[in-house]
Coordinates of C-alpha atoms in Angstrom, one line a residue:
Chain A
M2 CA -196.3 155.2 95.0
K3 CA -195.7 151.8 96.4
I4 CA -195.4 151.5 100.1
L5 CA -194.4 148.6 102.3
G6 CA -196.4 148.5 105.5
I7 CA -195.2 146.7 108.6
E8 CA -197.3 146.0 111.7
T9 CA -196.1 144.3 114.9
S10 CA -197.9 146.2 117.7
C11 CA -199.5 143.3 119.5
D12 CA -200.5 139.7 118.7
E13 CA -200.1 139.7 114.9
S14 CA -197.1 140.4 112.7
A15 CA -198.1 141.7 109.3
A16 CA -196.6 143.1 106.1
A17 CA -198.3 144.5 103.0
V18 CA -197.6 146.4 99.8
V19 CA -200.1 149.1 98.9
V20 CA -200.1 151.5 95.9
D21 CA -201.2 155.1 96.5
G22 CA -203.0 154.2 99.8
R23 CA -205.7 152.2 97.9
E24 CA -204.5 149.4 95.6
V25 CA -203.5 146.5 97.8
L26 CA -200.9 144.3 96.0
S27 CA -200.3 142.0 99.0
N28 CA -201.5 141.8 102.6
L29 CA -200.1 139.1 104.8
V30 CA -200.4 138.3 108.5
S31 CA -198.1 135.9 110.4
S32 CA -201.0 133.4 111.3
Q33 CA -201.3 132.8 107.6
I34 CA -197.7 131.7 107.0
E35 CA -196.0 128.7 108.2
L36 CA -193.2 129.2 110.6
H37 CA -190.3 126.8 110.2
R38 CA -189.3 126.6 113.9
K39 CA -191.6 125.4 116.7
F40 CA -192.0 127.5 119.8
E41 CA -191.6 125.9 123.1
G42 CA -193.3 127.0 126.2
V43 CA -194.4 130.4 125.0
V44 CA -197.6 131.2 123.1
P45 CA -196.2 132.6 119.9
E46 CA -198.8 135.3 119.3
I47 CA -197.6 137.4 122.2
A48 CA -193.9 136.8 122.2
S49 CA -191.6 139.4 120.6
R50 CA -189.5 136.4 119.5
A51 CA -192.4 135.3 117.2
H52 CA -192.4 138.7 115.5
L53 CA -188.7 138.4 115.1
E54 CA -189.0 135.0 113.5
A55 CA -191.8 136.0 111.2
I56 CA -190.9 139.4 110.1
D57 CA -188.2 138.7 107.5
S58 CA -190.2 136.0 105.7
L59 CA -193.4 138.1 105.9
I60 CA -191.7 141.0 104.2
Q61 CA -190.2 138.8 101.5
Q62 CA -193.5 137.1 100.8
A63 CA -195.4 140.4 100.8
L64 CA -193.0 141.7 98.1
Q65 CA -193.1 138.4 96.2
E66 CA -196.9 138.4 96.2
A67 CA -196.9 142.0 95.0
G68 CA -194.6 141.0 92.2
I69 CA -192.0 143.7 93.0
G70 CA -188.5 143.8 94.2
L71 CA -187.3 145.8 97.3
A72 CA -185.8 148.4 95.1
E73 CA -189.2 149.3 93.7
I74 CA -190.6 150.3 97.1
D75 CA -191.0 154.1 97.4
A76 CA -191.2 154.2 101.3
V77 CA -191.4 152.0 104.3
A78 CA -194.3 152.5 106.7
V79 CA -194.4 151.0 110.2
S80 CA -196.6 151.2 113.3
N81 CA -194.5 152.6 116.2
R82 CA -197.3 153.3 118.7
P83 CA -199.4 152.3 120.7
G84 CA -198.6 148.7 121.6
L85 CA -196.2 146.4 123.3
V86 CA -192.8 148.0 123.3
G87 CA -191.0 144.7 122.8
C88 CA -193.2 143.8 119.8
L89 CA -193.2 147.3 118.2
I90 CA -189.4 147.4 118.3
I91 CA -189.2 144.4 116.0
G92 CA -191.2 146.0 113.3
L93 CA -189.6 149.4 113.7
T94 CA -186.1 147.9 113.5
A95 CA -186.9 146.0 110.4
A96 CA -188.4 149.1 108.8
K97 CA -185.5 151.3 109.8
T98 CA -183.0 148.8 108.4
L99 CA -184.8 148.6 105.0
A100 CA -185.2 152.4 104.9
L101 CA -181.5 152.9 105.6
V102 CA -180.2 150.3 103.3
M103 CA -182.5 151.2 100.4
N104 CA -182.3 154.9 101.2
K105 CA -186.1 155.3 101.3
P106 CA -188.3 157.4 103.5
L107 CA -189.4 156.0 106.9
L108 CA -193.0 156.6 107.9
A109 CA -194.0 156.1 111.5
V110 CA -197.7 155.4 111.8
N111 CA -200.0 155.4 114.8
H112 CA -201.7 152.0 114.8
V113 CA -205.1 153.3 116.0
H114 CA -205.0 156.1 113.4
A115 CA -204.4 153.5 110.7
H116 CA -207.6 151.7 111.9
A117 CA -209.4 155.0 111.8
L118 CA -208.3 155.6 108.2
S119 CA -208.8 152.0 107.0
A120 CA -212.4 152.5 105.6
A121 CA -211.0 155.0 103.1
M122 CA -208.8 152.3 101.4
T123 CA -211.6 150.9 99.4
L124 CA -213.1 154.3 98.3
D125 CA -212.2 156.1 95.1
H126 CA -212.4 159.4 96.8
D127 CA -211.2 161.0 100.1
P128 CA -214.1 160.9 102.7
W129 CA -212.6 163.7 104.8
P130 CA -213.7 165.6 106.8
A131 CA -215.2 162.8 108.8
V132 CA -215.7 161.4 112.2
A133 CA -213.8 158.1 112.7
L134 CA -214.9 155.4 115.1
V135 CA -212.4 152.8 116.0
V136 CA -213.8 149.8 118.0
S137 CA -211.7 146.7 118.8
G138 CA -210.7 144.5 121.6
G139 CA -208.1 147.0 122.8
H140 CA -209.5 150.3 121.6
T141 CA -212.7 152.3 121.5
S142 CA -211.9 155.8 120.1
L143 CA -213.5 158.6 118.3
Y144 CA -211.6 161.1 116.1
Y145 CA -212.4 164.2 114.2
V146 CA -210.5 163.8 110.9
P147 CA -210.4 167.0 108.8
E148 CA -207.8 165.3 106.6
A149 CA -205.9 162.0 106.5
T150 CA -202.9 163.3 108.3
N151 CA -204.8 165.2 111.0
L152 CA -206.6 163.0 113.5
Q153 CA -207.9 164.8 116.5
R154 CA -208.9 162.4 119.3
L155 CA -212.3 163.3 120.7
G156 CA -212.5 160.5 123.3
G157 CA -211.8 156.9 124.1
T158 CA -212.7 154.3 126.6
T159 CA -212.1 155.0 130.3
D160 CA -212.2 151.4 131.3
D161 CA -213.0 148.4 129.1
A162 CA -212.9 148.6 125.3
A163 CA -216.1 147.5 123.5
G164 CA -214.5 144.3 122.1
E165 CA -213.2 143.4 125.5
A166 CA -216.8 143.8 127.0
F167 CA -218.0 141.4 124.3
D168 CA -215.3 138.8 125.2
K169 CA -216.0 139.1 128.9
V170 CA -219.7 138.9 128.6
A171 CA -219.2 135.8 126.4
S172 CA -217.1 134.4 129.2
I173 CA -219.9 135.1 131.8
L174 CA -222.4 133.4 129.5
R175 CA -219.9 130.6 128.9
L176 CA -220.1 131.0 125.1
G177 CA -216.3 130.6 124.4
F178 CA -213.8 132.8 122.6
P179 CA -213.7 135.1 120.7
G180 CA -216.8 136.6 122.2
G181 CA -217.7 139.1 119.5
P182 CA -218.9 136.8 116.7
L183 CA -220.4 134.3 119.2
I184 CA -222.6 137.0 120.9
D185 CA -223.4 138.5 117.4
R186 CA -224.7 135.1 116.2
L187 CA -226.6 134.2 119.5
A188 CA -228.1 137.7 119.6
R189 CA -230.0 137.1 116.3
N190 CA -232.3 134.7 118.2
G191 CA -232.7 137.0 121.2
N192 CA -234.9 139.9 122.1
P193 CA -232.7 143.1 122.4
R194 CA -235.3 144.7 124.7
A195 CA -235.7 141.7 127.1
V196 CA -233.3 143.1 129.7
Q197 CA -232.7 146.8 130.3
F198 CA -228.9 147.0 130.8
P199 CA -227.4 150.5 131.5
R200 CA -226.2 152.8 128.7
T201 CA -223.2 154.5 130.3
L202 CA -222.9 157.9 128.6
L203 CA -220.7 159.6 131.3
A204 CA -221.2 163.4 130.9
P205 CA -224.0 164.0 128.4
Q206 CA -221.7 165.8 126.0
A207 CA -218.6 163.7 126.6
F208 CA -217.0 161.5 123.8
D209 CA -215.4 159.1 126.3
F210 CA -216.8 155.6 126.7
S211 CA -217.3 153.3 129.7
F212 CA -218.2 149.6 129.2
S213 CA -217.2 148.0 132.5
G214 CA -220.6 149.0 134.0
I215 CA -222.5 147.1 131.3
K216 CA -220.3 144.1 131.8
T217 CA -220.9 144.1 135.5
A218 CA -224.6 144.6 135.0
V219 CA -224.7 141.4 132.9
L220 CA -222.7 139.6 135.6
Y221 CA -225.2 140.5 138.3
H222 CA -228.2 139.9 136.1
V223 CA -226.9 136.3 135.6
H224 CA -225.7 135.5 139.1
G225 CA -227.5 138.0 141.4
P226 CA -226.3 141.3 142.9
G227 CA -222.7 141.1 144.2
K228 CA -222.4 137.4 143.1
T229 CA -220.0 136.2 140.5
T230 CA -220.9 132.5 140.2
G231 CA -223.7 130.0 140.3
G232 CA -226.5 131.8 138.4
L233 CA -226.2 130.7 134.8
E234 CA -227.9 127.3 135.2
K235 CA -231.3 128.9 135.9
F236 CA -231.5 130.5 132.5
S237 CA -232.9 128.7 129.4
E238 CA -231.2 128.9 126.0
S239 CA -233.6 131.5 124.8
Q240 CA -233.1 133.6 127.9
I241 CA -229.4 133.5 127.4
A242 CA -229.9 134.7 123.8
D243 CA -232.1 137.5 125.2
I244 CA -229.3 138.5 127.5
A245 CA -226.7 138.5 124.7
A246 CA -229.0 140.5 122.4
S247 CA -229.8 143.0 125.2
F248 CA -226.2 143.5 126.1
Q249 CA -225.2 143.9 122.5
Q250 CA -228.0 146.5 122.0
A251 CA -226.7 148.5 125.0
V252 CA -223.2 148.6 123.6
V253 CA -224.4 149.5 120.1
D254 CA -226.7 152.2 121.5
V255 CA -223.7 153.9 123.3
L256 CA -221.4 153.6 120.2
I257 CA -224.1 155.1 117.9
T258 CA -225.1 157.8 120.3
K259 CA -221.5 159.1 120.8
T260 CA -220.6 158.8 117.1
L261 CA -223.7 160.8 116.0
L262 CA -223.0 163.3 118.7
A263 CA -219.4 163.7 117.4
A264 CA -220.7 164.2 113.9
E265 CA -223.2 166.8 115.1
R266 CA -220.6 168.7 117.2
T267 CA -217.9 168.8 114.5
G268 CA -220.4 169.5 111.8
V269 CA -219.2 166.7 109.4
R270 CA -221.5 164.7 107.1
T271 CA -219.4 161.6 106.9
I272 CA -218.6 158.8 109.4
V273 CA -216.0 156.1 108.9
G274 CA -215.4 153.1 111.1
G275 CA -212.6 150.5 111.6
G276 CA -211.4 147.8 114.0
G277 CA -212.7 144.3 114.8
V278 CA -216.0 145.3 116.4
V279 CA -217.1 147.0 113.2
A280 CA -217.7 143.5 111.9
N281 CA -220.7 143.2 114.4
S282 CA -223.9 142.9 112.4
M283 CA -226.1 144.8 114.8
L284 CA -223.7 147.8 114.8
R285 CA -223.4 147.8 111.0
T286 CA -227.2 147.7 110.4
Q287 CA -228.2 150.2 113.1
L288 CA -225.4 152.6 112.5
Q289 CA -226.2 152.6 108.8
A290 CA -229.9 153.2 109.6
A291 CA -229.1 156.0 111.9
C292 CA -226.8 157.7 109.3
T293 CA -229.4 157.3 106.6
D294 CA -232.0 158.9 108.8
R295 CA -229.8 161.9 109.3
G296 CA -228.5 162.1 105.8
L297 CA -225.0 161.2 106.8
T298 CA -222.7 159.0 104.7
L299 CA -221.2 155.9 106.4
H300 CA -218.1 154.0 105.3
L301 CA -217.1 151.0 107.3
A302 CA -213.9 149.1 106.8
P303 CA -214.3 145.8 104.9
M304 CA -213.8 142.7 107.1
K305 CA -210.3 142.0 105.8
Y306 CA -209.0 145.3 107.1
C307 CA -210.9 145.2 110.4
T308 CA -208.3 143.1 112.3
D309 CA -204.7 144.2 112.6
N310 CA -203.0 144.2 109.2
G311 CA -200.1 145.8 107.2
A312 CA -202.2 147.3 104.4
M313 CA -203.8 149.9 106.7
I314 CA -200.3 150.8 107.9
A315 CA -199.1 151.3 104.3
A316 CA -202.2 153.3 103.5
A317 CA -201.8 155.6 106.5
G318 CA -198.1 155.9 105.6
Y319 CA -198.9 157.0 102.1
H320 CA -200.8 160.0 103.4
L321 CA -197.9 160.9 105.7
L322 CA -195.5 160.7 102.7
R323 CA -197.7 162.9 100.6
A324 CA -197.8 165.5 103.4
G325 CA -194.0 165.3 103.7
Q326 CA -194.3 163.8 107.3
T327 CA -191.4 161.3 107.1
S328 CA -189.7 160.2 110.3
P329 CA -186.0 160.3 111.2
L330 CA -184.2 157.0 111.8
E331 CA -183.8 157.9 115.4
I332 CA -187.6 157.6 116.0
D333 CA -188.6 155.3 118.9
V334 CA -191.6 153.1 119.8
Y335 CA -194.2 154.2 122.4
S336 CA -196.6 152.0 124.4
Y337 CA -199.2 154.8 124.5
E338 CA -201.3 156.2 121.8
L339 CA -200.3 159.8 121.9
A340 CA -196.9 161.0 121.0
E341 CA -195.5 163.9 123.1
R342 CA -196.5 166.5 120.6
E343 CA -200.1 165.2 120.7
Y344 CA -200.1 165.2 124.5
M345 CA -199.6 168.9 124.4
N346 CA -202.8 169.4 122.5
R347 CA -204.7 167.1 124.7
E348 CA -206.0 169.5 127.3
S349 CA -207.5 171.8 124.7
L350 CA -209.0 168.8 122.9
D351 CA -210.5 167.6 126.2
E352 CA -212.0 171.0 126.7
A353 CA -213.5 171.0 123.2
A354 CA -214.8 167.6 123.6
G355 CA -216.4 168.4 127.0
N356 CA -214.5 165.5 128.7
R357 CA -214.2 165.9 132.4
P358 CA -212.9 163.6 135.1
R359 CA -215.8 162.0 136.8
Chain B
M13 CA -196.4 139.3 157.7
E14 CA -198.9 142.1 157.6
Q15 CA -202.6 141.5 156.8
W16 CA -205.3 144.1 156.4
T17 CA -208.9 143.8 155.3
V18 CA -210.9 146.8 154.3
A19 CA -214.3 147.3 152.7
T20 CA -215.3 149.8 150.0
H21 CA -218.9 150.7 149.2
C22 CA -218.8 152.5 145.9
V23 CA -216.5 153.2 142.9
E24 CA -215.4 156.5 144.3
E25 CA -214.1 154.8 147.4
T26 CA -212.3 152.2 145.3
L27 CA -210.6 155.1 143.5
A28 CA -209.7 156.8 146.8
L29 CA -208.2 153.6 148.2
G30 CA -206.1 153.1 145.1
A31 CA -204.9 156.7 145.3
M32 CA -203.8 156.1 148.9
L33 CA -201.6 153.2 147.6
G34 CA -200.3 155.3 144.7
R35 CA -199.3 158.1 147.1
C36 CA -197.4 155.7 149.4
A37 CA -195.8 153.5 146.7
E38 CA -192.0 153.4 146.5
P39 CA -189.8 152.6 143.5
N40 CA -189.8 148.8 142.5
T41 CA -193.2 148.1 144.1
L42 CA -194.9 145.0 142.8
I43 CA -198.7 144.7 143.3
G44 CA -200.8 141.7 142.4
L45 CA -204.6 142.1 142.1
I46 CA -206.7 139.0 142.4
G47 CA -210.5 139.0 142.0
P48 CA -213.3 138.1 139.7
L49 CA -214.8 139.9 136.7
G50 CA -216.3 143.2 137.7
A51 CA -214.5 143.3 141.1
G52 CA -213.1 146.8 140.3
K53 CA -209.5 146.0 139.6
T54 CA -209.1 148.5 136.7
H55 CA -210.8 151.2 138.7
F56 CA -208.5 150.5 141.6
V57 CA -205.5 151.0 139.2
K58 CA -207.0 154.2 138.0
G59 CA -206.9 155.4 141.6
V60 CA -203.3 154.2 142.0
A61 CA -202.3 156.1 138.9
G62 CA -204.0 159.2 140.3
G63 CA -202.1 158.9 143.5
L64 CA -198.9 158.6 141.6
G65 CA -199.6 161.9 140.0
I66 CA -200.4 160.6 136.5
A67 CA -202.1 163.3 134.4
Q68 CA -205.6 162.5 133.3
S69 CA -205.5 159.3 135.3
W70 CA -209.3 158.8 134.7
Q71 CA -208.2 157.7 131.2
V72 CA -206.4 154.7 132.6
N73 CA -208.1 151.8 131.0
S74 CA -208.2 148.0 130.9
P75 CA -205.1 146.4 129.4
T76 CA -206.9 143.0 128.8
F77 CA -206.2 143.1 125.1
V78 CA -203.1 145.3 124.8
L79 CA -201.6 143.3 127.8
I80 CA -199.5 146.2 129.2
N81 CA -200.2 149.9 129.6
E82 CA -197.4 152.3 130.6
Y83 CA -197.9 155.7 132.3
H84 CA -195.5 158.2 133.7
G85 CA -196.1 160.1 137.0
R86 CA -194.0 160.5 140.1
L87 CA -192.9 157.0 139.3
P88 CA -193.4 155.0 136.0
I89 CA -196.3 152.6 136.2
F90 CA -196.6 149.4 134.2
H91 CA -200.3 148.3 134.3
I92 CA -200.4 144.6 133.3
D93 CA -203.4 142.3 132.7
A94 CA -202.8 138.6 132.8
Y95 CA -206.4 137.7 131.8
R96 CA -205.3 136.6 128.3
L97 CA -202.1 135.0 129.4
N98 CA -201.7 131.3 129.9
S99 CA -198.5 131.1 131.8
A100 CA -196.0 133.1 133.8
A101 CA -193.5 132.4 130.9
E102 CA -195.6 134.6 128.6
L103 CA -195.3 137.5 130.9
T104 CA -191.6 136.9 131.2
A105 CA -191.4 136.9 127.4
L106 CA -193.1 140.4 127.4
G107 CA -190.2 141.8 129.5
F108 CA -191.6 141.4 133.0
E109 CA -188.1 141.4 134.7
E110 CA -187.0 144.6 132.9
M111 CA -190.3 146.3 134.0
S112 CA -190.0 145.3 137.6
R113 CA -186.3 146.5 137.8
A114 CA -187.0 149.9 136.3
G115 CA -187.7 151.8 139.6
S116 CA -191.4 151.6 138.7
V117 CA -194.7 150.5 140.2
V118 CA -195.8 147.2 138.5
I119 CA -199.4 146.3 139.0
I120 CA -200.9 143.1 137.7
E121 CA -204.6 142.4 137.2
W122 CA -205.5 138.7 137.3
A123 CA -202.2 138.1 139.1
D124 CA -203.2 134.6 140.1
R125 CA -202.7 133.6 136.4
V126 CA -199.0 134.3 136.7
A127 CA -198.6 133.3 140.4
E128 CA -195.0 132.1 139.9
L129 CA -193.9 135.7 139.3
L130 CA -195.4 137.0 142.5
T131 CA -192.2 137.0 144.5
E132 CA -191.8 137.6 148.2
N133 CA -191.8 141.4 147.7
C134 CA -195.2 141.3 146.0
L135 CA -198.1 143.1 147.7
Q136 CA -201.0 140.9 147.1
I137 CA -204.5 142.3 147.1
T138 CA -207.5 139.9 146.9
I139 CA -210.8 141.5 146.1
E140 CA -214.2 139.9 147.0
P141 CA -217.5 141.4 145.8
T142 CA -219.8 141.2 148.8
G143 CA -222.7 143.3 147.4
E144 CA -223.7 145.2 144.3
T145 CA -221.1 147.9 144.9
R146 CA -219.5 146.6 148.2
R147 CA -216.0 145.0 147.9
E148 CA -213.7 143.5 150.5
W149 CA -210.0 144.1 149.9
R150 CA -207.6 141.7 151.6
W151 CA -204.0 143.0 151.6
T152 CA -201.2 140.6 152.3
G153 CA -197.5 141.5 152.7
N154 CA -194.7 139.0 153.1
E155 CA -191.7 141.1 153.9
P156 CA -190.8 144.3 155.8
E157 CA -191.1 146.7 152.8
T158 CA -194.6 145.5 151.8
D159 CA -195.7 145.4 155.5
K160 CA -194.6 149.0 155.8
L161 CA -196.5 149.9 152.7
I162 CA -199.7 148.3 154.0
A163 CA -199.3 150.1 157.4
E164 CA -198.9 153.4 155.6
V165 CA -201.9 153.0 153.4
R166 CA -203.9 151.8 156.4
S167 CA -203.0 154.9 158.4
Q168 CA -204.0 157.1 155.5
Y169 CA -207.2 155.3 155.3
V170 CA -208.2 155.6 158.9
T171 CA -207.7 159.4 158.8
S172 CA -209.2 159.8 155.3
G173 CA -212.9 160.1 156.3
W174 CA -213.8 156.9 154.3
S175 CA -213.3 154.6 157.3

């Protein structure tokens, strides 16, 4: 089944055509295509207007590149949560219009779920049941995934997302933006055991994350306790590489510890990972080694599906379609991750996951 | 013009101070937080959310990447982060005016990056780290409503046991 996937939850507008959740016929993001009109005053990435300008030509090009006409699409999948309401509404309205006009099913996809499922797109078999780790600039979440349409959230960040911590530490070390790849590269020349930064695990059995303490620890290591400026100059290049490596090791340690704990507690033998931070080389290497040690299978999303994209939305939509979970045309967008129905299950999940307010 | 400076000494006290503001906040309250990395802005908002009766407010997290988080308690709360924004026009494009007219509490981290939007009715809170966990919070109001809000939070604080 050919599914058109549309994504407009935050910075990037994207459209893709995917067959049966695996075969990607086209996968386009707005930064790749040339927009005809110039934007004045507003940075296009974050303006709903930019999504509005881009979405029609993106969809057309995605169909064109896939070599199919609109009539050959079996369903339209779209991310409707979580994200910026003003941006999500553009994608949802486009998807609803196409579904209505073509009389095809509409599939409303949770954006973070799509990241969680993205590693499965390149496999020739279903990896479920699995534990899914989603790590990006905006999200750090763990799910128990018994099947592709059943994602049970085990935990998430209680302050900064992992990718955000990378960017802010890169800013403290004045490395530039985006911080993830810059720290990754610099860390290769550094000693990850040079500085002992805290590993914040919250409650020992909790699946929630906290990365703001590690960020602040780097800040005070550089500038002195309670200081926010003036300390960077006293470090040599190799000392800064040590700080980058030690910070990265602290984040990776926490991510691996919690992910393995989730696998142990849910009894699964497979771990999948998606989101931009999955591109981090230390995380990839050490998570793979940890999984090999324990006889667990690891599947990480390939780089092209790590950032926001339409293909993962189409793939997640395919699973919803197979399960008969289509959405009515009245469906809305939500800024938060959990739909109302999912909120109701949250308390029992919290209990199962051992999460408690600090 | 009301001014109040208060010091906190640990994360728990930051949460408690935020909760006092959350309990006192009226519809259409605009709060601007200004302070460096690691000052405790997100933790303060976590406290505000708790004070507004938001369920599982400990899950309130940083909107640096997602730009806006929305929660629903006694009043709706729009938690905005201007760290990635380059101008006030960008926040306007994200629907700032609609958010601030919705009878809600709008709270902006890195508010100095969108200073043009901090109108007279904005409660401005500047945070200065003065030790590893010690922070000084300077509250500034510019009109009767924000002055009243500061006075209410202050009276809660002095009877709270933290002072």
